[in-house]
mmCIF file of N, CA and C in Angstrom:
data_model
loop_
_atom_site.group_PDB
_atom_site.id
_atom_site.type_symbol
_atom_site.label_atom_id
_atom_site.label_comp_id
_atom_site.label_asym_id
_atom_site.label_seq_id
_atom_site.Cartn_x
_atom_site.Cartn_y
_atom_site.Cartn_z
ATOM 1 N N UNK A 1 42.627 0.274 7.206
ATOM 2 C CA UNK A 1 42.448 1.695 7.275
ATOM 3 C C UNK A 1 42.276 2.101 8.819
ATOM 4 N N UNK A 2 42.539 3.294 9.081
ATOM 5 C CA UNK A 2 42.336 3.883 10.447
ATOM 6 C C UNK A 2 40.907 4.372 10.653
ATOM 7 N N UNK A 3 40.321 4.043 11.675
ATOM 8 C CA UNK A 3 38.966 4.608 11.976
ATOM 9 C C UNK A 3 39.117 6.052 12.259
ATOM 10 N N UNK A 4 38.017 6.763 11.832
ATOM 11 C CA UNK A 4 38.035 8.220 12.142
ATOM 12 C C UNK A 4 37.512 8.487 13.438
ATOM 13 N N UNK A 5 37.844 9.662 14.026
ATOM 14 C CA UNK A 5 37.478 10.010 15.355
ATOM 15 C C UNK A 5 36.597 11.325 15.188
ATOM 16 N N UNK A 6 35.392 11.258 15.893
ATOM 17 C CA UNK A 6 34.607 12.471 15.860
ATOM 18 C C UNK A 6 35.095 13.469 16.877
ATOM 19 N N UNK A 7 35.062 14.706 16.528
ATOM 20 C CA UNK A 7 35.517 15.797 17.462
ATOM 21 C C UNK A 7 34.433 16.121 18.472
ATOM 22 N N UNK A 8 33.266 15.721 18.315
ATOM 23 C CA UNK A 8 32.152 15.984 19.271
ATOM 24 C C UNK A 8 31.590 17.275 19.091
ATOM 25 N N UNK A 9 32.021 18.100 18.123
ATOM 26 C CA UNK A 9 31.514 19.459 17.913
ATOM 27 C C UNK A 9 30.271 19.321 16.941
ATOM 28 N N UNK A 10 29.249 19.966 17.298
ATOM 29 C CA UNK A 10 27.968 19.923 16.540
ATOM 30 C C UNK A 10 27.383 21.320 16.399
ATOM 31 N N UNK A 11 26.699 21.558 15.307
ATOM 32 C CA UNK A 11 26.071 22.836 14.984
ATOM 33 C C UNK A 11 24.590 22.528 14.817
ATOM 34 N N UNK A 12 23.760 23.277 15.682
ATOM 35 C CA UNK A 12 22.369 23.186 15.547
ATOM 36 C C UNK A 12 21.861 24.093 14.405
ATOM 37 N N UNK A 13 21.115 23.602 13.558
ATOM 38 C CA UNK A 13 20.605 24.316 12.428
ATOM 39 C C UNK A 13 19.035 24.076 12.269
ATOM 40 N N UNK A 14 18.365 25.109 11.756
ATOM 41 C CA UNK A 14 16.894 24.905 11.611
ATOM 42 C C UNK A 14 16.623 24.009 10.366
ATOM 43 N N UNK A 15 15.446 23.264 10.493
ATOM 44 C CA UNK A 15 15.117 22.383 9.398
ATOM 45 C C UNK A 15 14.327 23.276 8.401
ATOM 46 N N UNK A 16 14.661 23.116 7.149
ATOM 47 C CA UNK A 16 14.079 23.886 6.070
ATOM 48 C C UNK A 16 12.732 23.229 5.696
ATOM 49 N N UNK A 17 11.641 23.986 5.780
ATOM 50 C CA UNK A 17 10.359 23.438 5.338
ATOM 51 C C UNK A 17 10.416 23.116 3.822
ATOM 52 N N UNK A 18 9.916 21.969 3.554
ATOM 53 C CA UNK A 18 9.910 21.551 2.132
ATOM 54 C C UNK A 18 8.519 21.054 1.767
ATOM 55 N N UNK A 19 8.133 21.407 0.484
ATOM 56 C CA UNK A 19 6.747 21.023 0.098
ATOM 57 C C UNK A 19 6.876 19.738 -0.737
ATOM 58 N N UNK A 20 7.665 18.744 -0.280
ATOM 59 C CA UNK A 20 7.810 17.534 -0.989
ATOM 60 C C UNK A 20 6.582 16.566 -0.864
ATOM 61 N N UNK A 21 5.721 16.829 0.070
ATOM 62 C CA UNK A 21 4.615 15.942 0.310
ATOM 63 C C UNK A 21 3.311 16.439 -0.376
ATOM 64 N N UNK A 22 3.498 17.133 -1.544
ATOM 65 C CA UNK A 22 2.275 17.489 -2.215
ATOM 66 C C UNK A 22 1.781 16.483 -3.109
ATOM 67 N N UNK A 23 0.651 16.758 -3.854
ATOM 68 C CA UNK A 23 0.101 15.751 -4.604
ATOM 69 C C UNK A 23 0.827 15.312 -5.871
ATOM 70 N N UNK A 24 1.893 16.078 -6.257
ATOM 71 C CA UNK A 24 2.685 15.748 -7.392
ATOM 72 C C UNK A 24 4.064 15.113 -6.987
ATOM 73 N N UNK A 25 4.212 14.762 -5.822
ATOM 74 C CA UNK A 25 5.532 14.337 -5.302
ATOM 75 C C UNK A 25 5.923 13.042 -5.950
ATOM 76 N N UNK A 26 4.886 12.263 -6.507
ATOM 77 C CA UNK A 26 5.263 11.016 -7.172
ATOM 78 C C UNK A 26 6.070 11.188 -8.438
ATOM 79 N N UNK A 27 6.021 12.399 -9.016
ATOM 80 C CA UNK A 27 6.790 12.667 -10.294
ATOM 81 C C UNK A 27 8.217 13.106 -9.996
ATOM 82 N N UNK A 28 8.489 13.547 -8.793
ATOM 83 C CA UNK A 28 9.908 14.048 -8.484
ATOM 84 C C UNK A 28 11.053 13.088 -8.552
ATOM 85 N N UNK A 29 10.906 11.747 -8.255
ATOM 86 C CA UNK A 29 12.022 10.869 -8.267
ATOM 87 C C UNK A 29 12.784 10.898 -9.635
ATOM 88 N N UNK A 30 12.088 11.121 -10.730
ATOM 89 C CA UNK A 30 12.719 11.123 -12.038
ATOM 90 C C UNK A 30 12.680 12.406 -12.651
ATOM 91 N N UNK A 31 13.660 12.820 -13.420
ATOM 92 C CA UNK A 31 13.587 14.045 -14.210
ATOM 93 C C UNK A 31 12.656 13.891 -15.436
ATOM 94 N N UNK A 32 12.202 14.972 -15.991
ATOM 95 C CA UNK A 32 11.376 14.815 -17.224
ATOM 96 C C UNK A 32 12.067 14.008 -18.317
ATOM 97 N N UNK A 33 13.339 14.161 -18.448
ATOM 98 C CA UNK A 33 14.067 13.366 -19.527
ATOM 99 C C UNK A 33 13.982 11.860 -19.163
ATOM 100 N N UNK A 34 14.047 11.545 -17.937
ATOM 101 C CA UNK A 34 13.992 10.106 -17.511
ATOM 102 C C UNK A 34 12.604 9.538 -17.745
ATOM 103 N N UNK A 35 11.563 10.393 -17.422
ATOM 104 C CA UNK A 35 10.187 9.932 -17.659
ATOM 105 C C UNK A 35 9.949 9.643 -19.241
ATOM 106 N N UNK A 36 10.486 10.546 -20.032
ATOM 107 C CA UNK A 36 10.320 10.416 -21.483
ATOM 108 C C UNK A 36 11.023 9.192 -21.884
ATOM 109 N N UNK A 37 12.247 9.000 -21.475
ATOM 110 C CA UNK A 37 13.054 7.780 -21.798
ATOM 111 C C UNK A 37 12.356 6.489 -21.410
ATOM 112 N N UNK A 38 11.807 6.520 -20.185
ATOM 113 C CA UNK A 38 11.072 5.322 -19.794
ATOM 114 C C UNK A 38 9.869 5.009 -20.617
ATOM 115 N N UNK A 39 9.148 6.136 -20.916
ATOM 116 C CA UNK A 39 7.981 5.951 -21.812
ATOM 117 C C UNK A 39 8.311 5.462 -23.196
ATOM 118 N N UNK A 40 9.366 5.978 -23.730
ATOM 119 C CA UNK A 40 9.889 5.519 -25.063
ATOM 120 C C UNK A 40 10.339 4.065 -25.003
ATOM 121 N N UNK A 41 10.971 3.732 -23.884
ATOM 122 C CA UNK A 41 11.363 2.265 -23.802
ATOM 123 C C UNK A 41 10.212 1.364 -23.599
ATOM 124 N N UNK A 42 9.148 1.809 -22.910
ATOM 125 C CA UNK A 42 7.964 1.071 -22.810
ATOM 126 C C UNK A 42 7.403 0.790 -24.207
ATOM 127 N N UNK A 43 7.235 1.867 -25.026
ATOM 128 C CA UNK A 43 6.673 1.717 -26.328
ATOM 129 C C UNK A 43 7.589 0.817 -27.240
ATOM 130 N N UNK A 44 8.826 1.016 -27.164
ATOM 131 C CA UNK A 44 9.755 0.261 -28.030
ATOM 132 C C UNK A 44 9.696 -1.191 -27.651
ATOM 133 N N UNK A 45 9.676 -1.514 -26.353
ATOM 134 C CA UNK A 45 9.587 -2.948 -25.981
ATOM 135 C C UNK A 45 8.238 -3.575 -26.434
ATOM 136 N N UNK A 46 7.190 -2.830 -26.271
ATOM 137 C CA UNK A 46 5.901 -3.322 -26.669
ATOM 138 C C UNK A 46 5.834 -3.648 -28.164
ATOM 139 N N UNK A 47 6.389 -2.686 -29.003
ATOM 140 C CA UNK A 47 6.427 -2.885 -30.400
ATOM 141 C C UNK A 47 7.256 -4.097 -30.817
ATOM 142 N N UNK A 48 8.454 -4.255 -30.202
ATOM 143 C CA UNK A 48 9.334 -5.374 -30.479
ATOM 144 C C UNK A 48 8.592 -6.702 -30.073
ATOM 145 N N UNK A 49 7.998 -6.660 -28.914
ATOM 146 C CA UNK A 49 7.286 -7.914 -28.483
ATOM 147 C C UNK A 49 6.129 -8.229 -29.431
ATOM 148 N N UNK A 50 5.397 -7.205 -29.931
ATOM 149 C CA UNK A 50 4.337 -7.510 -30.853
ATOM 150 C C UNK A 50 4.855 -8.070 -32.141
ATOM 151 N N UNK A 51 5.925 -7.479 -32.670
ATOM 152 C CA UNK A 51 6.521 -8.022 -33.919
ATOM 153 C C UNK A 51 6.955 -9.385 -33.789
ATOM 154 N N UNK A 52 7.511 -9.774 -32.617
ATOM 155 C CA UNK A 52 7.990 -11.166 -32.440
ATOM 156 C C UNK A 52 6.823 -12.165 -32.115
ATOM 157 N N UNK A 53 5.709 -11.716 -31.678
ATOM 158 C CA UNK A 53 4.607 -12.627 -31.196
ATOM 159 C C UNK A 53 3.453 -12.601 -32.046
ATOM 160 N N UNK A 54 3.130 -11.652 -32.833
ATOM 161 C CA UNK A 54 1.840 -11.508 -33.528
ATOM 162 C C UNK A 54 1.552 -12.627 -34.572
ATOM 163 N N UNK A 55 2.572 -13.256 -35.089
ATOM 164 C CA UNK A 55 2.387 -14.379 -36.061
ATOM 165 C C UNK A 55 2.117 -15.694 -35.339
ATOM 166 N N UNK A 56 2.749 -15.867 -34.215
ATOM 167 C CA UNK A 56 2.642 -17.285 -33.528
ATOM 168 C C UNK A 56 1.656 -17.213 -32.437
ATOM 169 N N UNK A 57 1.314 -16.140 -31.811
ATOM 170 C CA UNK A 57 0.573 -16.081 -30.642
ATOM 171 C C UNK A 57 -0.870 -15.493 -30.876
ATOM 172 N N UNK A 58 -1.935 -16.277 -30.712
ATOM 173 C CA UNK A 58 -3.285 -15.743 -30.973
ATOM 174 C C UNK A 58 -3.597 -14.579 -30.035
ATOM 175 N N UNK A 59 -2.931 -14.525 -28.857
ATOM 176 C CA UNK A 59 -3.262 -13.342 -27.905
ATOM 177 C C UNK A 59 -2.826 -12.043 -28.559
ATOM 178 N N UNK A 60 -1.936 -12.040 -29.419
ATOM 179 C CA UNK A 60 -1.417 -10.847 -30.139
ATOM 180 C C UNK A 60 -2.077 -10.619 -31.468
ATOM 181 N N UNK A 61 -3.074 -11.298 -31.698
ATOM 182 C CA UNK A 61 -3.804 -11.228 -33.043
ATOM 183 C C UNK A 61 -5.217 -10.649 -32.859
ATOM 184 N N UNK A 62 -5.865 -10.267 -33.926
ATOM 185 C CA UNK A 62 -7.253 -9.755 -33.841
ATOM 186 C C UNK A 62 -7.302 -8.325 -34.331
ATOM 187 N N UNK A 63 -8.337 -7.680 -33.868
ATOM 188 C CA UNK A 63 -8.550 -6.279 -34.332
ATOM 189 C C UNK A 63 -7.299 -5.395 -33.815
ATOM 190 N N UNK A 64 -6.994 -4.303 -34.502
ATOM 191 C CA UNK A 64 -5.922 -3.459 -34.081
ATOM 192 C C UNK A 64 -6.052 -2.917 -32.702
ATOM 193 N N UNK A 65 -7.278 -2.566 -32.323
ATOM 194 C CA UNK A 65 -7.451 -2.052 -30.957
ATOM 195 C C UNK A 65 -7.186 -3.170 -29.869
ATOM 196 N N UNK A 66 -7.554 -4.400 -30.175
ATOM 197 C CA UNK A 66 -7.246 -5.490 -29.257
ATOM 198 C C UNK A 66 -5.722 -5.671 -29.198
ATOM 199 N N UNK A 67 -5.035 -5.567 -30.301
ATOM 200 C CA UNK A 67 -3.598 -5.821 -30.264
ATOM 201 C C UNK A 67 -2.896 -4.677 -29.475
ATOM 202 N N UNK A 68 -3.380 -3.481 -29.647
ATOM 203 C CA UNK A 68 -2.713 -2.390 -28.936
ATOM 204 C C UNK A 68 -2.997 -2.456 -27.377
ATOM 205 N N UNK A 69 -4.239 -2.882 -27.035
ATOM 206 C CA UNK A 69 -4.525 -3.091 -25.657
ATOM 207 C C UNK A 69 -3.698 -4.237 -25.049
ATOM 208 N N UNK A 70 -3.546 -5.291 -25.831
ATOM 209 C CA UNK A 70 -2.730 -6.420 -25.321
ATOM 210 C C UNK A 70 -1.356 -6.031 -25.160
ATOM 211 N N UNK A 71 -0.758 -5.294 -26.114
ATOM 212 C CA UNK A 71 0.647 -4.837 -25.961
ATOM 213 C C UNK A 71 0.810 -3.924 -24.684
ATOM 214 N N UNK A 72 -0.054 -2.941 -24.548
ATOM 215 C CA UNK A 72 0.025 -2.069 -23.410
ATOM 216 C C UNK A 72 -0.142 -2.851 -22.109
ATOM 217 N N UNK A 73 -1.116 -3.651 -22.081
ATOM 218 C CA UNK A 73 -1.341 -4.447 -20.851
ATOM 219 C C UNK A 73 -0.166 -5.340 -20.503
ATOM 220 N N UNK A 74 0.452 -5.985 -21.462
ATOM 221 C CA UNK A 74 1.547 -6.887 -21.206
ATOM 222 C C UNK A 74 2.795 -6.150 -20.703
ATOM 223 N N UNK A 75 2.982 -4.911 -21.203
ATOM 224 C CA UNK A 75 4.161 -4.135 -20.829
ATOM 225 C C UNK A 75 3.961 -3.513 -19.517
ATOM 226 N N UNK A 76 2.823 -2.776 -19.332
ATOM 227 C CA UNK A 76 2.531 -2.141 -18.057
ATOM 228 C C UNK A 76 2.239 -3.009 -16.885
ATOM 229 N N UNK A 77 1.616 -4.187 -17.161
ATOM 230 C CA UNK A 77 1.324 -5.066 -16.083
ATOM 231 C C UNK A 77 2.548 -5.646 -15.399
ATOM 232 N N UNK A 78 3.723 -5.637 -16.128
ATOM 233 C CA UNK A 78 4.936 -6.191 -15.484
ATOM 234 C C UNK A 78 5.478 -5.233 -14.427
ATOM 235 N N UNK A 79 4.942 -4.047 -14.379
ATOM 236 C CA UNK A 79 5.332 -3.117 -13.217
ATOM 237 C C UNK A 79 4.689 -3.568 -11.906
ATOM 238 N N UNK A 80 3.616 -4.215 -11.941
ATOM 239 C CA UNK A 80 2.843 -4.488 -10.778
ATOM 240 C C UNK A 80 2.569 -5.968 -10.512
ATOM 241 N N UNK A 81 2.524 -6.800 -11.619
ATOM 242 C CA UNK A 81 2.324 -8.214 -11.400
ATOM 243 C C UNK A 81 3.429 -9.022 -12.094
ATOM 244 N N UNK A 82 3.394 -10.314 -11.935
ATOM 245 C CA UNK A 82 4.323 -11.175 -12.579
ATOM 246 C C UNK A 82 3.907 -11.337 -14.049
ATOM 247 N N UNK A 83 4.833 -11.752 -14.900
ATOM 248 C CA UNK A 83 4.483 -11.854 -16.285
ATOM 249 C C UNK A 83 3.368 -12.945 -16.500
ATOM 250 N N UNK A 84 2.242 -12.594 -17.049
ATOM 251 C CA UNK A 84 1.068 -13.442 -17.203
ATOM 252 C C UNK A 84 0.806 -13.898 -18.609
ATOM 253 N N UNK A 85 1.247 -13.110 -19.564
ATOM 254 C CA UNK A 85 0.985 -13.401 -20.983
ATOM 255 C C UNK A 85 1.803 -14.621 -21.434
ATOM 256 N N UNK A 86 1.227 -15.365 -22.288
ATOM 257 C CA UNK A 86 1.900 -16.537 -22.907
ATOM 258 C C UNK A 86 2.829 -16.141 -23.943
ATOM 259 N N UNK A 87 4.102 -16.127 -23.801
ATOM 260 C CA UNK A 87 5.110 -15.676 -24.790
ATOM 261 C C UNK A 87 5.569 -17.040 -25.466
ATOM 262 N N UNK A 88 5.395 -17.176 -26.749
ATOM 263 C CA UNK A 88 5.696 -18.384 -27.400
ATOM 264 C C UNK A 88 7.055 -18.459 -28.165
ATOM 265 N N UNK A 89 7.501 -17.308 -28.611
ATOM 266 C CA UNK A 89 8.749 -17.289 -29.455
ATOM 267 C C UNK A 89 9.904 -17.191 -28.475
ATOM 268 N N UNK A 90 11.029 -17.762 -28.923
ATOM 269 C CA UNK A 90 12.269 -17.705 -28.064
ATOM 270 C C UNK A 90 12.739 -16.304 -27.949
ATOM 271 N N UNK A 91 12.733 -15.527 -29.013
ATOM 272 C CA UNK A 91 13.170 -14.167 -28.981
ATOM 273 C C UNK A 91 12.277 -13.274 -28.105
ATOM 274 N N UNK A 92 10.946 -13.624 -28.159
ATOM 275 C CA UNK A 92 9.940 -12.886 -27.345
ATOM 276 C C UNK A 92 10.251 -13.176 -25.895
ATOM 277 N N UNK A 93 10.586 -14.325 -25.588
ATOM 278 C CA UNK A 93 10.977 -14.698 -24.116
ATOM 279 C C UNK A 93 12.250 -13.965 -23.751
ATOM 280 N N UNK A 94 13.188 -13.880 -24.643
ATOM 281 C CA UNK A 94 14.454 -13.194 -24.323
ATOM 282 C C UNK A 94 14.175 -11.711 -24.101
ATOM 283 N N UNK A 95 13.355 -11.142 -24.952
ATOM 284 C CA UNK A 95 12.995 -9.653 -24.810
ATOM 285 C C UNK A 95 12.307 -9.417 -23.492
ATOM 286 N N UNK A 96 11.431 -10.387 -23.146
ATOM 287 C CA UNK A 96 10.634 -10.244 -21.944
ATOM 288 C C UNK A 96 11.556 -10.355 -20.659
ATOM 289 N N UNK A 97 12.553 -11.212 -20.720
ATOM 290 C CA UNK A 97 13.523 -11.343 -19.573
ATOM 291 C C UNK A 97 14.302 -10.016 -19.454
ATOM 292 N N UNK A 98 14.755 -9.538 -20.498
ATOM 293 C CA UNK A 98 15.492 -8.198 -20.448
ATOM 294 C C UNK A 98 14.558 -7.120 -19.946
ATOM 295 N N UNK A 99 13.292 -7.127 -20.445
ATOM 296 C CA UNK A 99 12.356 -6.110 -19.986
ATOM 297 C C UNK A 99 12.032 -6.201 -18.484
ATOM 298 N N UNK A 100 11.955 -7.477 -17.976
ATOM 299 C CA UNK A 100 11.704 -7.629 -16.547
ATOM 300 C C UNK A 100 12.831 -7.191 -15.679
ATOM 301 N N UNK A 101 14.102 -7.364 -16.184
ATOM 302 C CA UNK A 101 15.190 -6.847 -15.441
ATOM 303 C C UNK A 101 15.272 -5.352 -15.529
ATOM 304 N N UNK A 102 14.892 -4.737 -16.638
ATOM 305 C CA UNK A 102 14.856 -3.216 -16.658
ATOM 306 C C UNK A 102 13.756 -2.715 -15.755
ATOM 307 N N UNK A 103 12.592 -3.402 -15.682
ATOM 308 C CA UNK A 103 11.537 -2.962 -14.814
ATOM 309 C C UNK A 103 12.020 -3.080 -13.385
ATOM 310 N N UNK A 104 12.724 -4.150 -13.026
ATOM 311 C CA UNK A 104 13.309 -4.256 -11.650
ATOM 312 C C UNK A 104 14.159 -3.079 -11.270
ATOM 313 N N UNK A 105 15.023 -2.678 -12.263
ATOM 314 C CA UNK A 105 15.946 -1.524 -11.940
ATOM 315 C C UNK A 105 15.158 -0.254 -11.808
ATOM 316 N N UNK A 106 14.246 0.040 -12.796
ATOM 317 C CA UNK A 106 13.396 1.266 -12.740
ATOM 318 C C UNK A 106 12.624 1.307 -11.474
ATOM 319 N N UNK A 107 11.936 0.180 -11.089
ATOM 320 C CA UNK A 107 11.095 0.273 -9.936
ATOM 321 C C UNK A 107 11.940 0.430 -8.598
ATOM 322 N N UNK A 108 13.099 -0.212 -8.588
ATOM 323 C CA UNK A 108 14.014 0.021 -7.385
ATOM 324 C C UNK A 108 14.479 1.372 -7.323
ATOM 325 N N UNK A 109 14.880 1.955 -8.401
ATOM 326 C CA UNK A 109 15.425 3.268 -8.422
ATOM 327 C C UNK A 109 14.406 4.291 -8.073
ATOM 328 N N UNK A 110 13.195 4.159 -8.613
ATOM 329 C CA UNK A 110 12.085 5.054 -8.303
ATOM 330 C C UNK A 110 11.691 4.957 -6.891
ATOM 331 N N UNK A 111 11.611 3.807 -6.363
ATOM 332 C CA UNK A 111 11.243 3.599 -4.867
ATOM 333 C C UNK A 111 12.201 4.260 -3.989
ATOM 334 N N UNK A 112 13.543 4.074 -4.255
ATOM 335 C CA UNK A 112 14.571 4.598 -3.417
ATOM 336 C C UNK A 112 14.550 6.122 -3.540
ATOM 337 N N UNK A 113 14.457 6.667 -4.629
ATOM 338 C CA UNK A 113 14.409 8.142 -4.822
ATOM 339 C C UNK A 113 13.151 8.800 -4.114
ATOM 340 N N UNK A 114 12.039 8.150 -4.332
ATOM 341 C CA UNK A 114 10.835 8.757 -3.619
ATOM 342 C C UNK A 114 10.862 8.590 -2.136
ATOM 343 N N UNK A 115 11.389 7.557 -1.647
ATOM 344 C CA UNK A 115 11.513 7.396 -0.201
ATOM 345 C C UNK A 115 12.554 8.424 0.376
ATOM 346 N N UNK A 116 13.603 8.616 -0.407
ATOM 347 C CA UNK A 116 14.548 9.654 0.095
ATOM 348 C C UNK A 116 13.955 11.008 0.015
ATOM 349 N N UNK A 117 13.182 11.412 -1.014
ATOM 350 C CA UNK A 117 12.618 12.721 -1.036
ATOM 351 C C UNK A 117 11.607 12.934 0.112
ATOM 352 N N UNK A 118 10.853 11.900 0.370
ATOM 353 C CA UNK A 118 9.810 12.021 1.336
ATOM 354 C C UNK A 118 10.252 11.919 2.818
ATOM 355 N N UNK A 119 11.443 11.411 3.096
ATOM 356 C CA UNK A 119 11.851 11.176 4.547
ATOM 357 C C UNK A 119 13.042 12.014 4.857
ATOM 358 N N UNK A 120 13.939 12.379 4.043
ATOM 359 C CA UNK A 120 15.142 13.113 4.459
ATOM 360 C C UNK A 120 14.695 14.565 4.561
ATOM 361 N N UNK A 121 15.072 15.076 5.811
ATOM 362 C CA UNK A 121 14.718 16.487 6.079
ATOM 363 C C UNK A 121 15.914 17.374 5.558
ATOM 364 N N UNK A 122 15.581 18.474 4.970
ATOM 365 C CA UNK A 122 16.644 19.398 4.443
ATOM 366 C C UNK A 122 17.078 20.315 5.599
ATOM 367 N N UNK A 123 18.415 20.323 5.768
ATOM 368 C CA UNK A 123 18.947 21.189 6.747
ATOM 369 C C UNK A 123 19.406 22.463 6.158
ATOM 370 N N UNK A 124 19.184 23.568 6.775
ATOM 371 C CA UNK A 124 19.507 24.855 6.232
ATOM 372 C C UNK A 124 20.484 25.596 7.246
ATOM 373 N N UNK A 125 21.743 25.400 7.123
ATOM 374 C CA UNK A 125 22.710 25.978 8.090
ATOM 375 C C UNK A 125 22.719 27.497 7.844
ATOM 376 N N UNK A 126 22.618 28.254 8.944
ATOM 377 C CA UNK A 126 22.725 29.709 8.845
ATOM 378 C C UNK A 126 24.235 30.254 9.006
ATOM 379 N N UNK A 127 25.021 29.358 9.557
ATOM 380 C CA UNK A 127 26.470 29.642 9.685
ATOM 381 C C UNK A 127 27.209 28.768 8.771
ATOM 382 N N UNK A 128 27.957 29.354 7.845
ATOM 383 C CA UNK A 128 28.684 28.576 6.907
ATOM 384 C C UNK A 128 30.089 28.229 7.200
ATOM 385 N N UNK A 129 30.659 28.670 8.321
ATOM 386 C CA UNK A 129 31.980 28.298 8.742
ATOM 387 C C UNK A 129 32.354 29.065 10.030
ATOM 388 N N UNK A 130 33.562 28.768 10.446
ATOM 389 C CA UNK A 130 34.052 29.393 11.763
ATOM 390 C C UNK A 130 34.128 30.952 11.602
ATOM 391 N N UNK A 131 34.535 31.392 10.407
ATOM 392 C CA UNK A 131 34.696 32.884 10.250
ATOM 393 C C UNK A 131 33.286 33.494 10.316
ATOM 394 N N UNK A 132 32.299 32.888 9.712
ATOM 395 C CA UNK A 132 30.926 33.503 9.797
ATOM 396 C C UNK A 132 30.407 33.466 11.244
ATOM 397 N N UNK A 133 30.787 32.440 11.975
ATOM 398 C CA UNK A 133 30.351 32.326 13.388
ATOM 399 C C UNK A 133 31.008 33.545 14.214
ATOM 400 N N UNK A 134 32.336 33.720 13.976
ATOM 401 C CA UNK A 134 33.017 34.835 14.725
ATOM 402 C C UNK A 134 32.444 36.202 14.326
ATOM 403 N N UNK A 135 32.049 36.396 13.134
ATOM 404 C CA UNK A 135 31.529 37.692 12.654
ATOM 405 C C UNK A 135 30.101 37.865 13.192
ATOM 406 N N UNK A 136 29.386 36.786 13.427
ATOM 407 C CA UNK A 136 27.899 36.964 13.828
ATOM 408 C C UNK A 136 27.825 37.261 15.289
ATOM 409 N N UNK A 137 28.890 37.112 16.104
ATOM 410 C CA UNK A 137 28.886 37.362 17.538
ATOM 411 C C UNK A 137 27.742 36.465 18.216
ATOM 412 N N UNK A 138 27.527 35.343 17.612
ATOM 413 C CA UNK A 138 26.517 34.407 18.192
ATOM 414 C C UNK A 138 26.989 33.661 19.378
ATOM 415 N N UNK A 139 26.075 33.189 20.097
ATOM 416 C CA UNK A 139 26.363 32.475 21.382
ATOM 417 C C UNK A 139 27.000 31.101 21.009
ATOM 418 N N UNK A 140 28.032 30.713 21.755
ATOM 419 C CA UNK A 140 28.612 29.460 21.539
ATOM 420 C C UNK A 140 28.438 28.699 22.907
ATOM 421 N N UNK A 141 27.824 27.514 22.905
ATOM 422 C CA UNK A 141 27.670 26.766 24.163
ATOM 423 C C UNK A 141 28.469 25.505 24.088
ATOM 424 N N UNK A 142 28.679 24.945 25.263
ATOM 425 C CA UNK A 142 29.349 23.616 25.357
ATOM 426 C C UNK A 142 28.864 22.877 26.563
ATOM 427 N N UNK A 143 29.013 21.583 26.587
ATOM 428 C CA UNK A 143 28.554 20.781 27.631
ATOM 429 C C UNK A 143 29.517 20.855 28.741
ATOM 430 N N UNK A 144 29.071 21.042 29.964
ATOM 431 C CA UNK A 144 29.887 21.082 31.096
ATOM 432 C C UNK A 144 30.827 19.899 31.239
ATOM 433 N N UNK A 145 32.048 20.167 31.429
ATOM 434 C CA UNK A 145 33.072 19.059 31.553
ATOM 435 C C UNK A 145 33.660 18.623 30.261
ATOM 436 N N UNK A 146 33.182 19.140 29.121
ATOM 437 C CA UNK A 146 33.689 18.655 27.823
ATOM 438 C C UNK A 146 35.036 19.360 27.420
ATOM 439 N N UNK A 147 35.347 20.508 28.058
ATOM 440 C CA UNK A 147 36.563 21.157 27.676
ATOM 441 C C UNK A 147 37.291 21.468 28.943
#
């Protein structure tokens, strides 16, 4: 392929002030539908893991509140820690491997989107093209010796 050549022409535009650094900015990387889908997938994976493990694994047995806490802990802890629960069934291990891969993708996507939202400045051009520049009678400057 042929490399492109820059013309050297640039337009200075003001930076648009953005309120992306507020206290709710951590919710902006995903849409509400994505948050709901992620939550539903968390619940679904926890239920599947419980169904596969509760007969063979004593960690997933006991009072219903203990079982619910164990399910929630095992699913949510994979976001921040390595897998710590003892998974005994082969299908449970397979579900856990798939879950860890999904968590990797969700975490990477969330981090990239949040970083982009918080660091990229929004540019707000006041001139939309050469015709608008001619109509505005604005000043045009150039570097000495460039033309």
